[in-house]
Amino acid sequence: MSKPLNIIVCGSLVPDPLQTLEPVSTPQGPGLKNEQMLPSVLDPWAACALYEAAALAKTRAGSKVYLVALGPKAKLQQLMMTVAQKVPFELIAANGPAGGFTDAKETAEELAKLIKSIPNLDLSSTLVFGGCASASRDAGVTMPFVAEKLGINEFFAGVDEIKVADDDSFTVLERIEGGKYLSSTCKGFPAVVAWATGSLPEPPNNPQVGMMNMRGVMPALMKAPVVNVGSGTIAYEKTEVPSAKRDTVVKKDMSAEAIAQEIVEWIKG
Amino acid sequence: MKIVAFTQMESNGTFAQDVPLFADAIKASGADIVIVPGTSRFKRSMPAAALRAGADIDTNVTDVTVEGETVKAQRWAYRQRILATFSRTGRPWVIVTDPALFAEISAKLGVSETKEFGAGAGDTRTTCNGVQAAGGGGESTIRPDAKLLFVAGAGWTKKQADGELHLADAASSITTFLGKSGASLGSSKSLVDMPEAAQAFNFMSHMNQVGQTGSTPRHAKGLSTCCHGEEPHVVGRRFINERRAINLDANCGWAQGKADVVYVADAFEVMKKINEMM
Ligand SMILES: Cc1cc2nc3c(=O)[nH]c(=O)nc-3n(C[C@H](O)[C@H](O)[C@H](O)COP(=O)(O)OP(=O)(O)OC[C@H]3O[C@@H](n4cnc5c(N)ncnc54)[C@H](O)[C@@H]3O)c2cc1C
């Protein structure tokens, strides 16, 4: 029988994509106006990673999913009210900034420390998941940094599918140029997988799962260490939202023929 | 200031092979700044290589300015919503750009040396099985070099004026246009998330999705059809200069300053005419 897996998902919060963001200067560097008040969601690609982790865990009895999150404690607690209802996991949290202007190196350092703090973690049966890029920093570097910090030599970027065989070998599909996939097979664990969308829809809220998760979530938040994550060697000069508003011309009452003619000329022009 | 460019041949390497290869090359280059095109291979392995080499790295850099010894870079945070201008005190500094911007940014930096990488070699537990198409397995509808991005939204799958669905018509209209125009196909999230679209539109997949949780492609022009133009979608259009949309709704997102021209019309009818004319 194949052995149980540890699947550790790194993921934190980002502002709800429907919110308007306004950059401001703070004593700690650039930030967002009313950052503490902005509604947040679980970082979308990390959320895909979490749902894929839960589905994979179900295929091997005894497997366990961890969610490793670095973010402001109060906001993480709020986020857990919804995320904890999605799939079963154990939260491992650190209390610190999670914005788009922090340094990925420092974030990765803290995530690696949190992962190493998991008691009796056997890396030879561990997969570390995360999103291929955050919706805050959007750099795609945190997960390969985590791999390097953990000394894991197998990393896959922009993954949409993983198939794990009974002998622990697994095949992944990574997004590459021109809308294609690179298929690779790895002999075994550990490995770090940075997910793109995957193939699973967002699971519906399940209050029972929520209650079960929350038993661990509250203590995890209570003992979350305070971590200092700054902007490293970056010296920000300016953060701005360049005006993207166009003077839209709305054309009504044109025949389909006339519109088609105009569009064809525009395409060819 | 020494600026070195890294490029790659049509070849690949696994993370286990490429990280030491690239890390050694960063160290050996003696560069202050290493500029790299963001191919999938470099994006996979360059971050860890930079870390191993004690370098700093910034990805998705869209522009640089050079004044004497001072280099400032620009990149977007929050998925194309906030533009940051910054410099780095750490050296070496690895700057990764979109492949389409690599030549322009290299020229601004003034590259003094180029290093080209061949296939990765050395110990690895990973074997590449090869490249495969996404979705239906046919020819890819994502064409990064196309001038035009054609975006299909969820409206193509909605009941139309006659109260009926027209999925087969929609699929044929879209594929005919792609064939005639050579455009690249983009999609809204709502469309690729729909199970019925996955069946009827097997020429597209999540890879075609543009926006917050999709791609941010670079094409000169973008034509949207049956797509509302909501903000999480529009952030993926940041680098499309000329934008037009066909939508039944005169108050759709595109009409709120997000497109240059919005045609208030039935996209089924207009695309049929366009396909006849092309
Ligand atoms: C965390 C998160 C991330 C997201 N990421 C993305 C993302 O990356 N990309 C993305 O696209 N969305 C994203 N979204 C979703 C986004 O908010 C919208 O819901 C989505 O873009 C809507 O898709 P749509 O415009 O195709 O569909 P709809 O909103 O359903 O709009 C359909 C449009 O079709 C028009 N229409 C119907 N029939 C016709 C016809 N015959 N002719 C012309 N027009 C017609 C209608 O008028 C309507 O405007 C995200 C949302 C969240 C919460």
PDB file of C-alpha atoms in Angstrom, chain A residues 14-23 31-32 35 44-45 48 98-101 103-105 108 133-149 152-157 160-161 170-191 197-200 231-269, chain B residues 8 12 14-17 19 38-41 43-52 54-60 72 74-90 99 124-135 140-144 147-148 177 181 189 193 205-207 209 211-216 221-223 230-232 237-238 240-244 246 250 254-266 269-270 273-274 277-278:
ATOM      1  CA  VAL A  14      -4.622  39.288  -0.968  1.00  0.00           C
ATOM      2  CA  PRO A  15      -7.100  42.131  -1.443  1.00  0.00           C
ATOM      3  CA  ASP A  16     -10.357  41.086  -3.082  1.00  0.00           C
ATOM      4  CA  PRO A  17      -9.774  41.566  -6.837  1.00  0.00           C
ATOM      5  CA  LEU A  18     -12.924  43.656  -7.134  1.00  0.00           C
ATOM      6  CA  GLN A  19     -11.539  46.304  -4.746  1.00  0.00           C
ATOM      7  CA  THR A  20      -9.995  49.509  -6.027  1.00  0.00           C
ATOM      8  CA  LEU A  21      -6.431  49.793  -4.769  1.00  0.00           C
ATOM      9  CA  GLU A  22      -4.736  53.071  -3.990  1.00  0.00           C
ATOM     10  CA  PRO A  23      -1.038  53.152  -3.167  1.00  0.00           C
ATOM     11  CA  GLY A  31       1.389  50.206   1.154  1.00  0.00           C
ATOM     12  CA  LEU A  32      -2.284  50.388   0.272  1.00  0.00           C
ATOM     13  CA  GLU A  35      -5.001  48.196   3.852  1.00  0.00           C
ATOM     14  CA  PRO A  44      -6.294  32.738  -5.946  1.00  0.00           C
ATOM     15  CA  TRP A  45      -3.540  30.462  -7.272  1.00  0.00           C
ATOM     16  CA  CYS A  48      -6.205  26.335  -6.438  1.00  0.00           C
ATOM     17  CA  ALA A  98       1.607  40.049   3.426  1.00  0.00           C
ATOM     18  CA  GLY A  99       1.454  42.982   1.018  1.00  0.00           C
ATOM     19  CA  GLY A 100       2.757  43.328  -2.509  1.00  0.00           C
ATOM     20  CA  PHE A 101       5.795  45.431  -1.576  1.00  0.00           C
ATOM     21  CA  ASP A 103      10.559  41.121  -0.103  1.00  0.00           C
ATOM     22  CA  ALA A 104       9.938  37.591  -1.339  1.00  0.00           C
ATOM     23  CA  LYS A 105      13.262  36.412   0.072  1.00  0.00           C
ATOM     24  CA  ALA A 108      10.252  32.596   1.826  1.00  0.00           C
ATOM     25  CA  ALA A 133       2.506  33.788  -8.451  1.00  0.00           C
ATOM     26  CA  SER A 134       0.684  35.825  -5.851  1.00  0.00           C
ATOM     27  CA  ALA A 135      -1.977  38.387  -6.668  1.00  0.00           C
ATOM     28  CA  SER A 136      -0.006  40.842  -4.521  1.00  0.00           C
ATOM     29  CA  ARG A 137       3.728  40.744  -5.345  1.00  0.00           C
ATOM     30  CA  ASP A 138       3.055  38.719  -8.501  1.00  0.00           C
ATOM     31  CA  ALA A 139       6.685  37.727  -8.935  1.00  0.00           C
ATOM     32  CA  GLY A 140       6.557  33.924  -9.039  1.00  0.00           C
ATOM     33  CA  VAL A 141       9.683  33.650  -6.919  1.00  0.00           C
ATOM     34  CA  THR A 142       8.451  32.719  -3.438  1.00  0.00           C
ATOM     35  CA  MET A 143       7.926  28.996  -4.089  1.00  0.00           C
ATOM     36  CA  PRO A 144      11.300  28.384  -5.811  1.00  0.00           C
ATOM     37  CA  PHE A 145      12.903  30.316  -2.923  1.00  0.00           C
ATOM     38  CA  VAL A 146      11.108  28.019  -0.464  1.00  0.00           C
ATOM     39  CA  ALA A 147      12.405  24.994  -2.411  1.00  0.00           C
ATOM     40  CA  GLU A 148      15.953  26.341  -2.198  1.00  0.00           C
ATOM     41  CA  LYS A 149      15.623  27.162   1.527  1.00  0.00           C
ATOM     42  CA  ILE A 152      14.453  20.524  -2.246  1.00  0.00           C
ATOM     43  CA  ASN A 153      15.810  19.966  -5.754  1.00  0.00           C
ATOM     44  CA  GLU A 154      12.574  19.299  -7.578  1.00  0.00           C
ATOM     45  CA  PHE A 155      10.426  22.302  -8.411  1.00  0.00           C
ATOM     46  CA  PHE A 156       7.697  22.740 -11.000  1.00  0.00           C
ATOM     47  CA  ALA A 157       6.202  26.067 -12.075  1.00  0.00           C
ATOM     48  CA  ASP A 160      -2.166  22.420 -13.952  1.00  0.00           C
ATOM     49  CA  GLU A 161      -2.060  18.688 -13.220  1.00  0.00           C
ATOM     50  CA  PHE A 170       4.563  11.543 -10.208  1.00  0.00           C
ATOM     51  CA  THR A 171       3.920  13.304 -13.489  1.00  0.00           C
ATOM     52  CA  VAL A 172       3.182  17.018 -13.753  1.00  0.00           C
ATOM     53  CA  LEU A 173       2.024  19.285 -16.546  1.00  0.00           C
ATOM     54  CA  GLU A 174       3.713  22.701 -16.433  1.00  0.00           C
ATOM     55  CA  ARG A 175       2.501  25.653 -18.495  1.00  0.00           C
ATOM     56  CA  ILE A 176       5.103  26.739 -21.022  1.00  0.00           C
ATOM     57  CA  GLU A 177       5.213  29.084 -24.025  1.00  0.00           C
ATOM     58  CA  GLY A 178       2.506  29.193 -26.665  1.00  0.00           C
ATOM     59  CA  GLY A 179      -0.289  27.668 -24.607  1.00  0.00           C
ATOM     60  CA  LYS A 180       1.434  24.289 -24.324  1.00  0.00           C
ATOM     61  CA  TYR A 181       2.319  21.938 -21.495  1.00  0.00           C
ATOM     62  CA  LEU A 182       5.631  20.375 -20.605  1.00  0.00           C
ATOM     63  CA  SER A 183       5.056  16.923 -19.155  1.00  0.00           C
ATOM     64  CA  SER A 184       7.698  15.702 -16.699  1.00  0.00           C
ATOM     65  CA  THR A 185       7.964  12.671 -14.471  1.00  0.00           C
ATOM     66  CA  CYS A 186       9.781  12.808 -11.151  1.00  0.00           C
ATOM     67  CA  LYS A 187      10.991   9.684  -9.363  1.00  0.00           C
ATOM     68  CA  GLY A 188       9.623  10.658  -5.969  1.00  0.00           C
ATOM     69  CA  PHE A 189       9.209  13.135  -3.112  1.00  0.00           C
ATOM     70  CA  PRO A 190       9.993  15.721  -1.864  1.00  0.00           C
ATOM     71  CA  ALA A 191       9.065  18.298  -4.449  1.00  0.00           C
ATOM     72  CA  THR A 197      -5.402  27.042 -12.116  1.00  0.00           C
ATOM     73  CA  GLY A 198      -5.428  23.253 -11.917  1.00  0.00           C
ATOM     74  CA  SER A 199      -8.719  21.671 -12.830  1.00  0.00           C
ATOM     75  CA  LEU A 200     -10.855  21.777  -9.709  1.00  0.00           C
ATOM     76  CA  SER A 231      11.403  45.143   1.633  1.00  0.00           C
ATOM     77  CA  GLY A 232      14.958  43.753   1.669  1.00  0.00           C
ATOM     78  CA  THR A 233      17.388  45.547  -0.612  1.00  0.00           C
ATOM     79  CA  ILE A 234      14.616  47.227  -2.618  1.00  0.00           C
ATOM     80  CA  ALA A 235      14.533  51.022  -2.534  1.00  0.00           C
ATOM     81  CA  TYR A 236      11.102  52.101  -3.745  1.00  0.00           C
ATOM     82  CA  GLU A 237      10.983  55.436  -5.487  1.00  0.00           C
ATOM     83  CA  LYS A 238       7.339  55.545  -6.466  1.00  0.00           C
ATOM     84  CA  THR A 239       4.174  53.467  -6.508  1.00  0.00           C
ATOM     85  CA  GLU A 240       1.321  54.717  -8.632  1.00  0.00           C
ATOM     86  CA  VAL A 241      -1.808  53.772 -10.523  1.00  0.00           C
ATOM     87  CA  PRO A 242      -1.222  55.267 -13.967  1.00  0.00           C
ATOM     88  CA  SER A 243      -4.437  56.539 -15.467  1.00  0.00           C
ATOM     89  CA  ALA A 244      -5.757  53.774 -17.676  1.00  0.00           C
ATOM     90  CA  LYS A 245      -9.077  55.398 -18.385  1.00  0.00           C
ATOM     91  CA  ARG A 246      -9.862  55.791 -22.068  1.00  0.00           C
ATOM     92  CA  ASP A 247     -12.326  58.073 -23.777  1.00  0.00           C
ATOM     93  CA  THR A 248     -14.549  55.244 -24.887  1.00  0.00           C
ATOM     94  CA  VAL A 249     -16.634  55.795 -28.009  1.00  0.00           C
ATOM     95  CA  VAL A 250     -19.846  53.810 -27.665  1.00  0.00           C
ATOM     96  CA  LYS A 251     -21.322  53.056 -31.097  1.00  0.00           C
ATOM     97  CA  LYS A 252     -24.989  52.143 -31.074  1.00  0.00           C
ATOM     98  CA  ASP A 253     -27.431  51.700 -33.937  1.00  0.00           C
ATOM     99  CA  MET A 254     -24.853  50.612 -36.507  1.00  0.00           C
ATOM    100  CA  SER A 255     -25.776  47.654 -38.710  1.00  0.00           C
ATOM    101  CA  ALA A 256     -23.865  44.413 -38.175  1.00  0.00           C
ATOM    102  CA  GLU A 257     -22.492  44.856 -41.689  1.00  0.00           C
ATOM    103  CA  ALA A 258     -21.150  48.365 -40.985  1.00  0.00           C
ATOM    104  CA  ILE A 259     -19.584  47.265 -37.691  1.00  0.00           C
ATOM    105  CA  ALA A 260     -17.979  44.273 -39.384  1.00  0.00           C
ATOM    106  CA  GLN A 261     -16.571  46.516 -42.121  1.00  0.00           C
ATOM    107  CA  GLU A 262     -15.099  48.905 -39.550  1.00  0.00           C
ATOM    108  CA  ILE A 263     -13.578  46.106 -37.471  1.00  0.00           C
ATOM    109  CA  VAL A 264     -12.044  44.370 -40.493  1.00  0.00           C
ATOM    110  CA  GLU A 265     -10.409  47.659 -41.543  1.00  0.00           C
ATOM    111  CA  TRP A 266      -9.155  48.192 -37.982  1.00  0.00           C
ATOM    112  CA  ILE A 267      -7.716  44.675 -37.802  1.00  0.00           C
ATOM    113  CA  LYS A 268      -5.953  45.058 -41.149  1.00  0.00           C
ATOM    114  CA  GLY A 269      -4.828  48.645 -40.488  1.00  0.00           C
TER     115      GLY A 269
ATOM    116  CA  GLN B   8      18.911  30.074 -23.969  1.00  0.00           C
ATOM    117  CA  ASN B  12      15.394  22.791 -21.556  1.00  0.00           C
ATOM    118  CA  THR B  14      15.181  20.481 -15.010  1.00  0.00           C
ATOM    119  CA  PHE B  15      15.299  22.580 -11.852  1.00  0.00           C
ATOM    120  CA  ALA B  16      17.919  20.253 -10.340  1.00  0.00           C
ATOM    121  CA  GLN B  17      20.136  20.749 -13.390  1.00  0.00           C
ATOM    122  CA  VAL B  19      19.755  25.955 -10.613  1.00  0.00           C
ATOM    123  CA  GLY B  38      11.330  35.311 -18.831  1.00  0.00           C
ATOM    124  CA  THR B  39      11.036  32.027 -20.730  1.00  0.00           C
ATOM    125  CA  SER B  40       9.405  29.163 -18.852  1.00  0.00           C
ATOM    126  CA  ARG B  41      12.826  27.586 -18.276  1.00  0.00           C
ATOM    127  CA  LYS B  43      11.265  31.504 -14.788  1.00  0.00           C
ATOM    128  CA  ARG B  44      11.371  28.023 -13.252  1.00  0.00           C
ATOM    129  CA  SER B  45      15.000  27.986 -12.211  1.00  0.00           C
ATOM    130  CA  MET B  46      16.443  31.507 -12.167  1.00  0.00           C
ATOM    131  CA  PRO B  47      14.863  32.617  -8.838  1.00  0.00           C
ATOM    132  CA  ALA B  48      16.461  29.785  -6.832  1.00  0.00           C
ATOM    133  CA  ALA B  49      19.708  30.207  -8.800  1.00  0.00           C
ATOM    134  CA  ALA B  50      19.824  33.905  -7.880  1.00  0.00           C
ATOM    135  CA  LEU B  51      19.214  33.052  -4.245  1.00  0.00           C
ATOM    136  CA  ARG B  52      21.962  30.427  -4.327  1.00  0.00           C
ATOM    137  CA  GLY B  54      23.627  35.541  -3.331  1.00  0.00           C
ATOM    138  CA  ALA B  55      22.000  37.761  -5.967  1.00  0.00           C
ATOM    139  CA  ASP B  56      18.768  39.742  -5.853  1.00  0.00           C
ATOM    140  CA  ILE B  57      16.131  39.058  -8.475  1.00  0.00           C
ATOM    141  CA  ASP B  58      13.117  40.908  -9.861  1.00  0.00           C
ATOM    142  CA  THR B  59      10.786  39.298 -12.364  1.00  0.00           C
ATOM    143  CA  ASN B  60       8.226  40.772 -14.769  1.00  0.00           C
ATOM    144  CA  LYS B  72      15.812  52.011 -11.808  1.00  0.00           C
ATOM    145  CA  GLN B  74       9.572  49.242 -13.103  1.00  0.00           C
ATOM    146  CA  ARG B  75       7.251  46.360 -12.436  1.00  0.00           C
ATOM    147  CA  TRP B  76       3.589  45.930 -11.616  1.00  0.00           C
ATOM    148  CA  ALA B  77       2.309  44.772  -8.249  1.00  0.00           C
ATOM    149  CA  TYR B  78      -1.180  43.471  -7.501  1.00  0.00           C
ATOM    150  CA  ARG B  79      -1.543  41.950 -10.968  1.00  0.00           C
ATOM    151  CA  GLN B  80      -1.031  45.011 -13.166  1.00  0.00           C
ATOM    152  CA  ARG B  81      -2.860  47.325 -10.778  1.00  0.00           C
ATOM    153  CA  ILE B  82      -0.020  49.323  -9.147  1.00  0.00           C
ATOM    154  CA  LEU B  83       3.149  50.328 -10.959  1.00  0.00           C
ATOM    155  CA  ALA B  84       6.279  50.436  -8.803  1.00  0.00           C
ATOM    156  CA  THR B  85       9.525  52.204  -9.679  1.00  0.00           C
ATOM    157  CA  PHE B  86      12.468  51.045  -7.609  1.00  0.00           C
ATOM    158  CA  SER B  87      16.140  50.312  -7.457  1.00  0.00           C
ATOM    159  CA  ARG B  88      18.134  47.676  -5.604  1.00  0.00           C
ATOM    160  CA  THR B  89      21.143  48.171  -3.401  1.00  0.00           C
ATOM    161  CA  GLY B  90      22.124  44.498  -3.662  1.00  0.00           C
ATOM    162  CA  PRO B  99      10.615  37.816 -23.595  1.00  0.00           C
ATOM    163  CA  THR B 124      18.161  14.921 -11.769  1.00  0.00           C
ATOM    164  CA  ARG B 125      15.283  12.788 -10.573  1.00  0.00           C
ATOM    165  CA  THR B 126      13.020  14.375 -13.187  1.00  0.00           C
ATOM    166  CA  THR B 127      12.621  13.282 -16.804  1.00  0.00           C
ATOM    167  CA  CYS B 128      10.981  15.489 -19.430  1.00  0.00           C
ATOM    168  CA  ASN B 129       8.381  13.494 -21.368  1.00  0.00           C
ATOM    169  CA  GLY B 130       7.827  16.182 -23.973  1.00  0.00           C
ATOM    170  CA  VAL B 131       5.535  19.014 -24.910  1.00  0.00           C
ATOM    171  CA  GLN B 132       1.816  18.590 -25.436  1.00  0.00           C
ATOM    172  CA  ALA B 133      -1.055  20.859 -26.454  1.00  0.00           C
ATOM    173  CA  ALA B 134      -3.584  22.000 -23.883  1.00  0.00           C
ATOM    174  CA  GLY B 135      -7.323  21.465 -24.228  1.00  0.00           C
ATOM    175  CA  SER B 140      -2.779  25.734 -29.972  1.00  0.00           C
ATOM    176  CA  THR B 141      -5.085  28.758 -30.099  1.00  0.00           C
ATOM    177  CA  ILE B 142      -2.588  30.776 -28.047  1.00  0.00           C
ATOM    178  CA  ARG B 143      -0.291  32.628 -30.431  1.00  0.00           C
ATOM    179  CA  PRO B 144       1.974  35.004 -28.535  1.00  0.00           C
ATOM    180  CA  LYS B 147      -1.004  41.154 -33.630  1.00  0.00           C
ATOM    181  CA  LEU B 148      -4.554  40.633 -32.442  1.00  0.00           C
ATOM    182  CA  PHE B 177     -12.277  33.856 -37.230  1.00  0.00           C
ATOM    183  CA  SER B 181      -7.232  36.306 -38.834  1.00  0.00           C
ATOM    184  CA  LYS B 189     -12.626  33.202 -16.495  1.00  0.00           C
ATOM    185  CA  ASP B 193     -14.809  27.681 -15.888  1.00  0.00           C
ATOM    186  CA  SER B 205      -8.706  25.766 -21.816  1.00  0.00           C
ATOM    187  CA  HIS B 206      -7.751  27.637 -18.642  1.00  0.00           C
ATOM    188  CA  MET B 207      -4.525  28.541 -20.425  1.00  0.00           C
ATOM    189  CA  GLN B 209      -7.827  32.828 -19.600  1.00  0.00           C
ATOM    190  CA  GLY B 211      -6.862  38.510 -16.273  1.00  0.00           C
ATOM    191  CA  GLN B 212      -6.213  38.477 -12.575  1.00  0.00           C
ATOM    192  CA  THR B 213      -5.838  34.697 -12.408  1.00  0.00           C
ATOM    193  CA  GLY B 214      -4.946  34.261 -16.044  1.00  0.00           C
ATOM    194  CA  SER B 215      -2.376  35.717 -18.364  1.00  0.00           C
ATOM    195  CA  THR B 216      -1.411  39.277 -19.290  1.00  0.00           C
ATOM    196  CA  LYS B 221      -4.793  45.055 -30.568  1.00  0.00           C
ATOM    197  CA  GLY B 222      -7.545  43.360 -28.606  1.00  0.00           C
ATOM    198  CA  LEU B 223     -11.105  42.600 -29.699  1.00  0.00           C
ATOM    199  CA  GLU B 230     -15.025  43.399 -15.388  1.00  0.00           C
ATOM    200  CA  GLU B 231     -11.938  44.624 -13.565  1.00  0.00           C
ATOM    201  CA  PRO B 232     -10.447  41.168 -12.754  1.00  0.00           C
ATOM    202  CA  ARG B 237      -5.278  43.709 -20.818  1.00  0.00           C
ATOM    203  CA  ARG B 238      -2.758  46.131 -19.362  1.00  0.00           C
ATOM    204  CA  ILE B 240      -2.915  45.692 -25.089  1.00  0.00           C
ATOM    205  CA  ASN B 241      -2.891  49.188 -26.519  1.00  0.00           C
ATOM    206  CA  GLU B 242      -5.840  49.311 -28.911  1.00  0.00           C
ATOM    207  CA  ARG B 243      -9.002  47.806 -27.480  1.00  0.00           C
ATOM    208  CA  ARG B 244     -12.422  47.307 -29.028  1.00  0.00           C
ATOM    209  CA  ILE B 246     -18.697  44.020 -29.115  1.00  0.00           C
ATOM    210  CA  ALA B 250     -24.118  49.672 -23.673  1.00  0.00           C
ATOM    211  CA  TRP B 254     -15.648  48.172 -21.571  1.00  0.00           C
ATOM    212  CA  ALA B 255     -17.836  51.265 -22.001  1.00  0.00           C
ATOM    213  CA  GLN B 256     -16.538  52.656 -18.675  1.00  0.00           C
ATOM    214  CA  GLY B 257     -13.238  53.889 -20.083  1.00  0.00           C
ATOM    215  CA  LYS B 258     -11.710  50.434 -20.545  1.00  0.00           C
ATOM    216  CA  ALA B 259     -11.915  50.180 -24.348  1.00  0.00           C
ATOM    217  CA  ASP B 260     -11.449  52.693 -27.148  1.00  0.00           C
ATOM    218  CA  VAL B 261     -14.570  51.627 -29.025  1.00  0.00           C
ATOM    219  CA  VAL B 262     -17.579  49.603 -27.884  1.00  0.00           C
ATOM    220  CA  TYR B 263     -20.001  48.372 -30.532  1.00  0.00           C
ATOM    221  CA  VAL B 264     -23.398  47.765 -28.983  1.00  0.00           C
ATOM    222  CA  ALA B 265     -24.445  44.804 -31.088  1.00  0.00           C
ATOM    223  CA  ASP B 266     -24.971  41.077 -31.282  1.00  0.00           C
ATOM    224  CA  GLU B 269     -24.247  38.597 -36.166  1.00  0.00           C
ATOM    225  CA  VAL B 270     -21.164  40.799 -36.351  1.00  0.00           C
ATOM    226  CA  LYS B 273     -20.267  39.216 -41.222  1.00  0.00           C
ATOM    227  CA  ILE B 274     -16.605  39.637 -40.294  1.00  0.00           C
ATOM    228  CA  MET B 277     -15.459  39.663 -45.250  1.00  0.00           C
ATOM    229  CA  MET B 278     -12.081  38.355 -44.085  1.00  0.00           C
TER     230      MET B 278
END
